[in-house]
Amino acid sequence: MSIQLPRGTQDILPEDAAIWQYIEQVAKETCETYHYQEIRTPIFEHTEIFSRGVGDTTDIVQKEMYTFSDRGGRSLTLRPEGTAAVVRSYVNHKLYASPAQPTKLYYTGPMFRYERPQAGRMRQFVQFGVEALGSASPQLDAEVLALLIAICKKLGLVNLKLVINSLGDSESRQAHREALIAHFKPSIDEFCSDCQMRLEKNPLRILDCKKDREHPLMATAPSILDYLNEESRAYFQSLKETLDLLNIPYVVDPTLVRGLDYYNHTAFELLSTAPGFGAITTLCGGGRYNGLVQEFGGPETPGIGFAFSIERFILAMKAENVDLPAPQSLDAYLVTLGDESSRLGPQLLQRLRDGGIRADKDYLGKKMKAQLKAADRYQASYTIIIGEDEIAKQQALVKQMATGEQTVVAFSDLTSFLQEQIRGGN
Ligand code: HAM
């Protein structure tokens, strides 16, 4: 039996869980400030949600999905991303019919992609994402970006580069598509087999090819920005103006196409420029996907969102030497001496915990010295010592570990005394 972890997965041990909880908490709180609400969708979906949603010429769908048949013969896929699933749910539950529009959602959870693992690239990773559906205002694009930057700032990430592009509306994309085909067709034999297949199906994908990145025709490929029609150009202009008003710095990169097919108009990536961040610098990706709701049988509804992985945010925070939160320490450790004290231990401990005091005791029958050592190891702020004498008098000896100060406190006052000491009586 192999007890090794599958490649590209990891355990998050208690000493690391604090930072995960912290990032998720900061992201959730910031989302709520921006009036986004949580949505939770299943870990697996019918395969076609992703093959149609993400696009069947993408690497994700062609090479990276964990797809399996269940016992009923259905093809199911562990979600490689959140957007298609959220849009599926939005259509299923007719959220578009709610008068409260746009529908602003956030989500977090594990995603699965069969990729070659390296630092920041896992086969199971946790994304935090947002999706805002039901408004085609470029101000909403700016809001989504402002929300992303706010989360980063709160987490102490400062070495950031926001790259934006416009992929235009369908008319602009069609014009660009024809220009790309004309550009690549004469030399398509020099490209990989994937690109040859992409030429007619989805030539934009060629620009995203990892194998043919250095081919000279890549650098001279027609830029989407030259093919934007008036409406798309005005949309992009308005987004840029709003970002300027919000003091959000960005650079426009017309070669940014993203690895998923559902995008139109705004596409963006947030990169880390922190020295030592490593080879993979993309922290977050997102964009607008105005046709996706319709693709899933809903009414024509615009949408925009982003997702980042907690794994990459942790790498960036470490590269930027951000102070990471330590695991929570104990408020109090109960030390018992003698049989009667040991017998009453659980009851005293329960009272403390009921009062919101983070408290623990020994369960290994240790002697006093070893119990005191344990209190130290857990960095308990207070040690509560109860011996035969204390039991007789119904009181405990409470020692503040930082100062060594000792106070005798009646059992009945123990919880309120500690509450007062630790949380100023709250
Ligand atoms: P994506 O660019 O495929 O977009 O992924 C978004 C982010 O997920 C990446 O920037 C990265 O932080 C993280 N990520 C992706 N793959 C891995 C991996 N193998 N290991 C660790 N982290 C990874 C999407 O998924 C879109 N659904 C984003 C979106 C939301 N667009 C609109 N709404």
Coordinates of C-alpha atoms and ligand atoms in Angstrom, one line a residue:
M1 CA 0.0 0.0 0.0
S2 CA 1.3 3.4 -0.9
I3 CA 0.8 6.0 1.8
Q4 CA 2.4 8.8 -0.2
L5 CA 0.4 11.8 -1.3
P6 CA -0.7 11.8 -4.9
R7 CA 1.6 14.1 -7.0
G8 CA 0.6 17.7 -7.0
T9 CA -1.4 17.5 -3.7
Q10 CA -0.4 18.6 -0.2
D11 CA -1.5 18.4 3.4
I12 CA -2.0 21.6 5.2
L13 CA -0.8 20.9 8.8
P14 CA -2.1 22.8 11.8
E15 CA 1.0 25.0 11.9
D16 CA 0.1 26.3 8.3
A17 CA -3.7 26.3 8.7
A18 CA -3.6 29.7 10.4
I19 CA -2.4 31.4 7.3
W20 CA -5.0 29.7 5.1
Q21 CA -7.7 30.8 7.5
Y22 CA -6.3 34.3 7.6
I23 CA -6.3 34.7 3.8
E24 CA -9.7 33.3 3.4
Q25 CA -11.0 35.5 6.2
V26 CA -9.5 38.7 4.8
A27 CA -10.8 37.8 1.3
K28 CA -14.3 37.0 2.6
E29 CA -14.5 40.2 4.7
T30 CA -13.4 42.3 1.8
C31 CA -15.9 40.7 -0.5
E32 CA -18.6 41.5 2.0
T33 CA -17.5 45.1 2.2
Y34 CA -18.1 45.2 -1.6
H35 CA -21.5 43.5 -1.2
Y36 CA -20.6 40.1 -2.6
Q37 CA -22.2 37.0 -1.1
E38 CA -21.0 33.5 -0.8
I39 CA -22.0 30.7 -3.2
R40 CA -21.0 27.0 -2.8
T41 CA -21.3 24.6 -5.7
P42 CA -20.4 20.9 -5.9
I43 CA -16.8 19.7 -6.3
F44 CA -17.8 17.7 -9.4
E45 CA -20.1 18.6 -12.3
H46 CA -21.3 17.0 -15.5
T47 CA -18.2 17.1 -17.8
E48 CA -19.9 19.2 -20.4
I49 CA -20.3 22.1 -18.0
F50 CA -16.5 22.5 -18.3
S51 CA -16.0 21.3 -21.9
R52 CA -18.6 23.7 -23.1
G53 CA -18.1 26.4 -20.5
V54 CA -14.3 26.6 -20.4
G55 CA -14.0 25.6 -24.1
D56 CA -13.0 22.4 -25.7
T57 CA -9.9 23.8 -27.4
T58 CA -8.3 24.9 -24.1
D59 CA -5.5 23.1 -22.4
I60 CA -7.7 22.7 -19.3
V61 CA -10.3 20.7 -21.2
Q62 CA -8.0 18.8 -23.5
K63 CA -5.3 17.8 -21.1
E64 CA -6.0 18.7 -17.5
M65 CA -9.4 17.5 -16.4
Y66 CA -10.0 14.8 -13.8
T67 CA -12.9 13.1 -15.6
F68 CA -14.5 9.8 -14.6
S69 CA -17.6 7.8 -15.1
D70 CA -19.8 7.2 -12.1
R71 CA -21.6 3.9 -11.4
G72 CA -24.5 5.2 -13.4
G73 CA -22.3 5.7 -16.5
R74 CA -22.4 9.5 -16.3
S75 CA -19.3 11.4 -17.2
L76 CA -18.3 13.7 -14.3
T77 CA -15.4 16.0 -13.8
L78 CA -13.7 17.4 -10.7
R79 CA -14.0 21.1 -11.2
P80 CA -10.9 22.7 -12.7
E81 CA -12.2 26.2 -12.0
G82 CA -15.2 27.9 -10.5
T83 CA -16.8 30.2 -13.1
A84 CA -18.5 27.6 -15.3
A85 CA -20.0 26.0 -12.2
V86 CA -21.2 29.3 -10.7
V87 CA -22.8 30.2 -14.0
R88 CA -24.5 26.8 -14.2
S89 CA -25.9 27.4 -10.7
Y90 CA -27.0 30.9 -11.6
V91 CA -29.0 29.5 -14.6
N92 CA -30.4 26.5 -12.6
H93 CA -31.7 28.7 -9.9
K94 CA -32.8 31.5 -12.2
L95 CA -30.8 34.0 -10.1
Y96 CA -31.2 36.3 -13.1
A97 CA -34.9 36.7 -12.3
S98 CA -34.1 38.3 -8.9
P99 CA -34.7 42.0 -8.8
A100 CA -31.4 42.4 -6.9
Q101 CA -29.0 42.8 -9.8
P102 CA -26.1 42.5 -10.5
T103 CA -25.8 39.2 -8.6
K104 CA -22.4 39.5 -6.9
L105 CA -20.9 36.2 -5.6
Y106 CA -17.8 34.9 -4.1
Y107 CA -16.6 31.3 -3.6
T108 CA -13.6 29.3 -2.3
G109 CA -12.7 25.7 -2.5
P110 CA -10.5 23.1 -4.1
M111 CA -10.0 22.9 -7.9
F112 CA -8.3 20.1 -9.8
R113 CA -6.1 20.2 -12.9
Y114 CA -3.8 17.5 -14.2
E115 CA -0.8 19.8 -14.7
R116 CA 2.9 19.3 -14.2
P117 CA 3.4 20.2 -10.6
Q118 CA 5.9 22.8 -9.5
A119 CA 6.0 25.6 -6.9
G120 CA 2.7 27.4 -7.3
R121 CA 1.3 24.8 -9.6
M122 CA -0.6 22.0 -8.0
R123 CA -3.0 19.3 -9.2
Q124 CA -5.3 20.2 -6.3
F125 CA -5.3 23.8 -5.3
V126 CA -7.7 26.2 -3.6
Q127 CA -9.2 29.1 -5.5
F128 CA -10.8 32.1 -4.1
G129 CA -13.0 33.8 -6.7
V130 CA -15.7 36.3 -7.4
E131 CA -18.3 36.5 -10.2
A132 CA -20.6 39.5 -10.8
L133 CA -23.5 38.8 -13.2
G134 CA -26.1 40.9 -14.7
S135 CA -24.4 44.2 -15.5
A136 CA -22.4 45.2 -18.6
S137 CA -21.1 48.4 -17.0
P138 CA -17.3 48.9 -17.2
Q139 CA -17.6 50.3 -13.7
L140 CA -18.3 46.8 -12.6
D141 CA -15.1 45.6 -14.2
A142 CA -13.3 48.3 -12.3
E143 CA -15.1 47.3 -9.0
V144 CA -14.0 43.7 -9.5
L145 CA -10.4 44.9 -10.0
A146 CA -10.6 47.3 -7.0
L147 CA -11.8 44.4 -4.9
L148 CA -8.9 42.2 -5.9
I149 CA -6.4 45.0 -5.2
A150 CA -8.0 45.7 -1.8
I151 CA -7.6 42.0 -0.8
C152 CA -4.0 42.1 -1.9
K153 CA -3.3 45.3 0.1
K154 CA -4.9 43.9 3.2
L155 CA -2.7 40.9 2.9
G156 CA 0.4 43.0 2.6
L157 CA 1.1 42.3 -1.0
V158 CA 2.6 45.4 -2.6
N159 CA 4.9 44.2 -5.5
L160 CA 2.1 43.8 -8.0
K161 CA 1.5 44.4 -11.6
L162 CA -2.0 44.5 -13.0
V163 CA -2.1 43.6 -16.7
I164 CA -5.3 44.3 -18.7
N165 CA -6.4 43.8 -22.2
S166 CA -9.6 43.9 -24.2
L167 CA -10.7 40.9 -26.3
G168 CA -13.6 42.9 -27.7
D169 CA -17.1 41.9 -28.4
S170 CA -18.1 39.1 -30.9
E171 CA -17.8 41.4 -33.9
S172 CA -14.4 42.6 -33.0
R173 CA -13.3 39.0 -32.2
Q174 CA -14.5 37.8 -35.5
A175 CA -12.5 40.4 -37.4
H176 CA -9.4 39.6 -35.3
R177 CA -10.0 35.9 -35.8
E178 CA -9.9 36.3 -39.6
A179 CA -6.7 38.4 -39.3
L180 CA -5.1 35.7 -37.1
I181 CA -6.0 32.9 -39.6
A182 CA -4.5 35.0 -42.5
H183 CA -1.4 35.6 -40.4
F184 CA -0.7 32.1 -39.3
K185 CA -2.1 29.9 -42.2
P186 CA 0.8 30.2 -44.6
S187 CA 3.3 28.9 -42.0
I188 CA 1.0 26.7 -39.9
D189 CA 3.2 23.6 -40.7
E190 CA 5.9 25.1 -38.5
F191 CA 3.7 25.1 -35.5
C192 CA 2.8 22.3 -33.1
S193 CA -0.1 19.9 -33.8
D194 CA -2.2 21.6 -31.2
C195 CA -1.8 25.0 -32.9
Q196 CA -2.6 23.4 -36.3
M197 CA -5.8 22.2 -34.8
R198 CA -6.4 25.6 -33.2
L199 CA -6.0 27.5 -36.5
E200 CA -9.6 27.0 -37.7
K201 CA -11.2 26.2 -34.4
N202 CA -9.9 28.9 -32.2
P203 CA -6.8 30.8 -33.6
L204 CA -6.7 33.1 -30.5
R205 CA -5.5 30.0 -28.6
I206 CA -2.3 29.9 -30.7
L207 CA -1.2 33.1 -29.0
D208 CA -1.3 31.2 -25.7
C209 CA 0.7 28.2 -26.9
K210 CA 3.6 27.3 -24.6
K211 CA 5.5 25.3 -27.2
D212 CA 5.5 27.8 -30.0
R213 CA 6.0 30.9 -27.8
E214 CA 9.3 31.8 -29.6
H215 CA 8.1 31.4 -33.2
P216 CA 8.8 34.8 -34.9
L217 CA 5.2 35.0 -36.2
M218 CA 4.0 35.2 -32.6
A219 CA 5.6 38.6 -32.0
T220 CA 4.1 40.0 -35.3
A221 CA 0.6 38.6 -34.8
P222 CA -2.2 41.0 -35.3
S223 CA -3.2 42.8 -32.1
I224 CA -6.8 42.6 -30.9
L225 CA -6.6 46.2 -30.0
D226 CA -6.4 47.1 -33.7
Y227 CA -9.6 45.2 -34.4
L228 CA -11.8 46.6 -31.6
N229 CA -15.0 48.1 -33.0
E230 CA -16.1 51.5 -31.7
E231 CA -18.3 50.0 -28.9
S232 CA -15.5 47.7 -27.6
R233 CA -13.0 50.5 -27.8
A234 CA -15.3 52.8 -25.8
Y235 CA -15.9 50.1 -23.3
F236 CA -12.2 49.6 -22.7
Q237 CA -11.6 53.3 -22.6
S238 CA -14.2 53.7 -19.9
L239 CA -12.7 50.9 -17.8
K240 CA -9.3 52.5 -18.0
E241 CA -10.7 55.9 -17.0
T242 CA -12.5 54.4 -14.0
L243 CA -9.3 52.6 -13.0
D244 CA -7.4 55.9 -13.2
L245 CA -10.1 57.6 -11.0
L246 CA -9.6 54.8 -8.5
N247 CA -5.8 55.2 -8.6
I248 CA -5.4 51.6 -9.6
P249 CA -2.2 51.3 -11.7
Y250 CA -2.3 48.9 -14.7
V251 CA -0.5 48.2 -17.9
V252 CA -2.2 47.3 -21.2
D253 CA -0.8 44.1 -22.8
P254 CA -2.5 43.3 -26.1
T255 CA -1.0 39.8 -26.1
L256 CA -2.8 38.8 -22.9
V257 CA -5.4 36.2 -24.1
R258 CA -6.0 34.0 -21.0
G259 CA -6.3 30.2 -21.1
L260 CA -10.1 29.9 -21.0
D261 CA -12.4 30.5 -23.9
Y262 CA -15.3 32.3 -22.3
Y263 CA -13.7 35.8 -22.2
N264 CA -14.7 38.9 -24.2
H265 CA -14.0 42.6 -23.6
T266 CA -11.9 42.8 -20.4
A267 CA -9.3 40.2 -19.6
F268 CA -6.7 40.7 -16.9
E269 CA -4.0 39.1 -14.8
L270 CA -2.3 40.2 -11.6
L271 CA 1.4 39.4 -11.4
S272 CA 3.7 39.4 -8.5
T273 CA 6.9 41.3 -9.1
A274 CA 8.3 40.4 -5.7
P275 CA 12.0 39.4 -6.0
G276 CA 12.3 35.6 -5.4
F277 CA 8.7 34.9 -6.2
G278 CA 9.7 32.1 -8.6
A279 CA 8.9 31.1 -12.1
I280 CA 5.1 31.4 -12.0
T281 CA 4.3 35.0 -11.5
T282 CA 0.6 35.1 -12.1
L283 CA -1.3 35.5 -8.9
C284 CA -4.7 35.9 -10.2
G285 CA -6.6 35.9 -13.5
G286 CA -10.0 37.0 -14.7
G287 CA -12.2 38.8 -17.1
R288 CA -15.6 39.3 -18.7
Y289 CA -17.6 36.5 -20.1
N290 CA -20.8 38.0 -21.6
G291 CA -21.9 34.9 -23.5
L292 CA -21.6 32.2 -20.9
V293 CA -25.0 32.4 -19.2
Q294 CA -26.6 32.1 -22.7
E295 CA -24.3 29.1 -23.4
F296 CA -25.9 27.4 -20.4
G297 CA -29.4 28.1 -21.6
G298 CA -30.0 31.3 -19.6
P299 CA -31.0 34.7 -20.9
E300 CA -28.4 37.0 -22.4
T301 CA -26.5 38.1 -19.3
P302 CA -23.1 39.7 -18.9
G303 CA -20.7 38.6 -16.2
I304 CA -17.2 39.3 -14.9
G305 CA -15.0 37.8 -12.3
F306 CA -11.6 36.6 -11.1
A307 CA -9.9 33.8 -9.2
F308 CA -6.6 33.4 -7.4
S309 CA -5.2 30.4 -5.6
I310 CA -4.4 30.6 -1.9
E311 CA -1.2 28.6 -2.7
R312 CA 0.1 31.4 -4.9
F313 CA -0.9 34.1 -2.5
I314 CA 1.0 32.3 0.3
L315 CA 4.1 32.1 -2.0
A316 CA 3.8 35.8 -2.7
M317 CA 3.3 36.8 0.9
K318 CA 6.4 34.8 1.8
A319 CA 8.4 36.4 -1.0
E320 CA 7.4 39.8 0.3
N321 CA 8.3 38.8 3.9
V322 CA 4.8 39.7 5.1
D323 CA 4.3 38.9 8.8
L324 CA 2.3 35.7 8.8
P325 CA -0.2 35.1 11.6
A326 CA 0.9 32.5 14.1
P327 CA -1.4 29.7 15.2
Q328 CA -3.6 30.9 18.1
S329 CA -2.1 30.1 21.5
L330 CA -3.9 29.0 24.6
D331 CA -5.4 31.4 27.1
A332 CA -5.1 29.0 30.0
Y333 CA -3.7 25.6 30.9
L334 CA -5.2 23.7 33.9
V335 CA -2.7 21.9 36.1
T336 CA -4.1 19.4 38.5
L337 CA -2.4 17.9 41.6
G338 CA -3.9 14.8 43.2
D339 CA -6.8 12.5 42.6
E340 CA -9.7 14.8 43.6
S341 CA -8.3 17.7 41.6
S342 CA -7.8 15.5 38.6
R343 CA -11.4 14.2 39.0
L344 CA -12.8 17.8 39.0
G345 CA -10.5 18.9 36.1
P346 CA -13.0 18.3 33.3
Q347 CA -15.7 20.3 35.0
L348 CA -13.5 23.3 35.6
L349 CA -12.2 23.2 32.1
Q350 CA -15.7 23.0 30.7
R351 CA -16.7 26.1 32.6
L352 CA -13.8 28.0 31.2
R353 CA -14.5 26.9 27.6
D354 CA -18.2 27.8 28.0
G355 CA -17.0 31.2 28.9
G356 CA -15.0 31.5 25.6
I357 CA -11.6 30.9 27.2
R358 CA -9.3 28.8 25.0
A359 CA -8.2 26.3 27.6
D360 CA -6.8 22.8 27.9
K361 CA -5.5 20.3 30.4
D362 CA -3.4 17.1 30.6
Y363 CA -4.8 13.8 29.4
L364 CA -1.7 11.7 29.9
G365 CA -1.5 11.5 33.7
K366 CA 1.6 13.6 33.8
K367 CA 3.2 14.9 37.0
M368 CA 3.0 18.5 37.9
K369 CA 6.4 19.5 36.4
A370 CA 5.5 17.9 33.1
Q371 CA 2.1 19.6 33.1
L372 CA 3.8 23.0 33.7
K373 CA 6.1 22.2 30.8
A374 CA 3.1 21.5 28.6
A375 CA 1.6 24.9 29.6
D376 CA 4.8 26.5 28.4
R377 CA 4.9 24.5 25.2
Y378 CA 1.3 25.7 24.3
Q379 CA 2.3 29.2 25.2
A380 CA -0.6 29.5 27.6
S381 CA -1.1 33.0 28.9
Y382 CA -2.2 31.7 32.3
T383 CA -1.7 28.5 34.2
I384 CA -4.4 27.5 36.7
I385 CA -3.1 25.3 39.5
I386 CA -5.4 23.2 41.6
G387 CA -4.1 21.0 44.4
E388 CA -5.8 19.4 47.5
D389 CA -5.6 22.7 49.4
E390 CA -7.3 24.6 46.6
I391 CA -10.0 22.0 46.3
A392 CA -10.7 22.3 50.0
K393 CA -11.0 26.1 49.7
Q394 CA -12.8 26.0 46.4
Q395 CA -10.2 28.3 44.8
A396 CA -7.4 28.1 42.3
L397 CA -3.9 29.6 42.0
V398 CA -3.8 31.5 38.7
K399 CA -0.3 32.4 37.4
Q400 CA 0.2 34.9 34.6
M401 CA 3.0 33.3 32.6
A402 CA 4.5 36.6 31.2
T403 CA 4.9 38.3 34.6
G404 CA 5.0 35.4 37.0
E405 CA 2.2 37.2 39.0
Q406 CA 0.1 34.8 41.0
T407 CA -3.5 35.4 42.1
V408 CA -5.8 33.3 44.2
V409 CA -9.3 33.1 42.6
A410 CA -12.4 31.4 43.9
F411 CA -13.7 28.7 41.5
S412 CA -16.9 30.5 41.0
D413 CA -15.0 33.6 39.8
L414 CA -12.5 31.8 37.7
T415 CA -14.1 32.3 34.3
S416 CA -15.0 36.0 34.8
F417 CA -11.5 36.7 36.2
L418 CA -9.8 35.2 33.1
Q419 CA -12.3 36.9 30.8
E420 CA -11.4 40.2 32.4
Q421 CA -7.7 39.5 32.2
I422 CA -7.6 38.2 28.6
R423 CA -10.3 40.2 26.8
G424 CA -10.7 43.2 29.1
G425 CA -14.0 41.9 30.3
N426 CA -15.6 41.3 26.9
Ligands
HAM1 P1 -7.2 30.7 -14.3 O1 -6.3 31.8 -14.8 O2 -7.2 29.4 -15.0 O3 -8.7 31.4 -14.3 O4 -6.9 30.5 -12.8 C1 -7.0 31.6 -11.9 C2 -5.9 31.5 -10.8 O5 -6.0 30.2 -10.2 C3 -4.5 31.6 -11.3 O6 -4.1 32.9 -11.5 C4 -3.7 30.9 -10.1 O7 -3.7 31.8 -9.0 C5 -4.7 29.8 -9.8 N1 -4.3 28.6 -10.4 C6 -4.6 28.1 -11.6 N2 -4.1 26.9 -11.8 C7 -3.4 26.6 -10.6 C8 -2.6 25.4 -10.2 N3 -2.5 24.4 -11.0 N4 -2.0 25.5 -9.0 C9 -2.2 26.6 -8.2 N5 -2.9 27.6 -8.5 C10 -3.5 27.7 -9.8 C11 -9.8 30.8 -13.8 O8 -9.8 29.8 -13.2 C12 -11.1 31.6 -14.1 N6 -12.2 30.8 -13.6 C13 -11.0 32.9 -13.4 C14 -12.2 33.7 -13.6 C15 -13.2 33.9 -12.7 N7 -12.5 34.4 -14.7 C16 -13.7 35.0 -14.5 N8 -14.1 34.7 -13.3

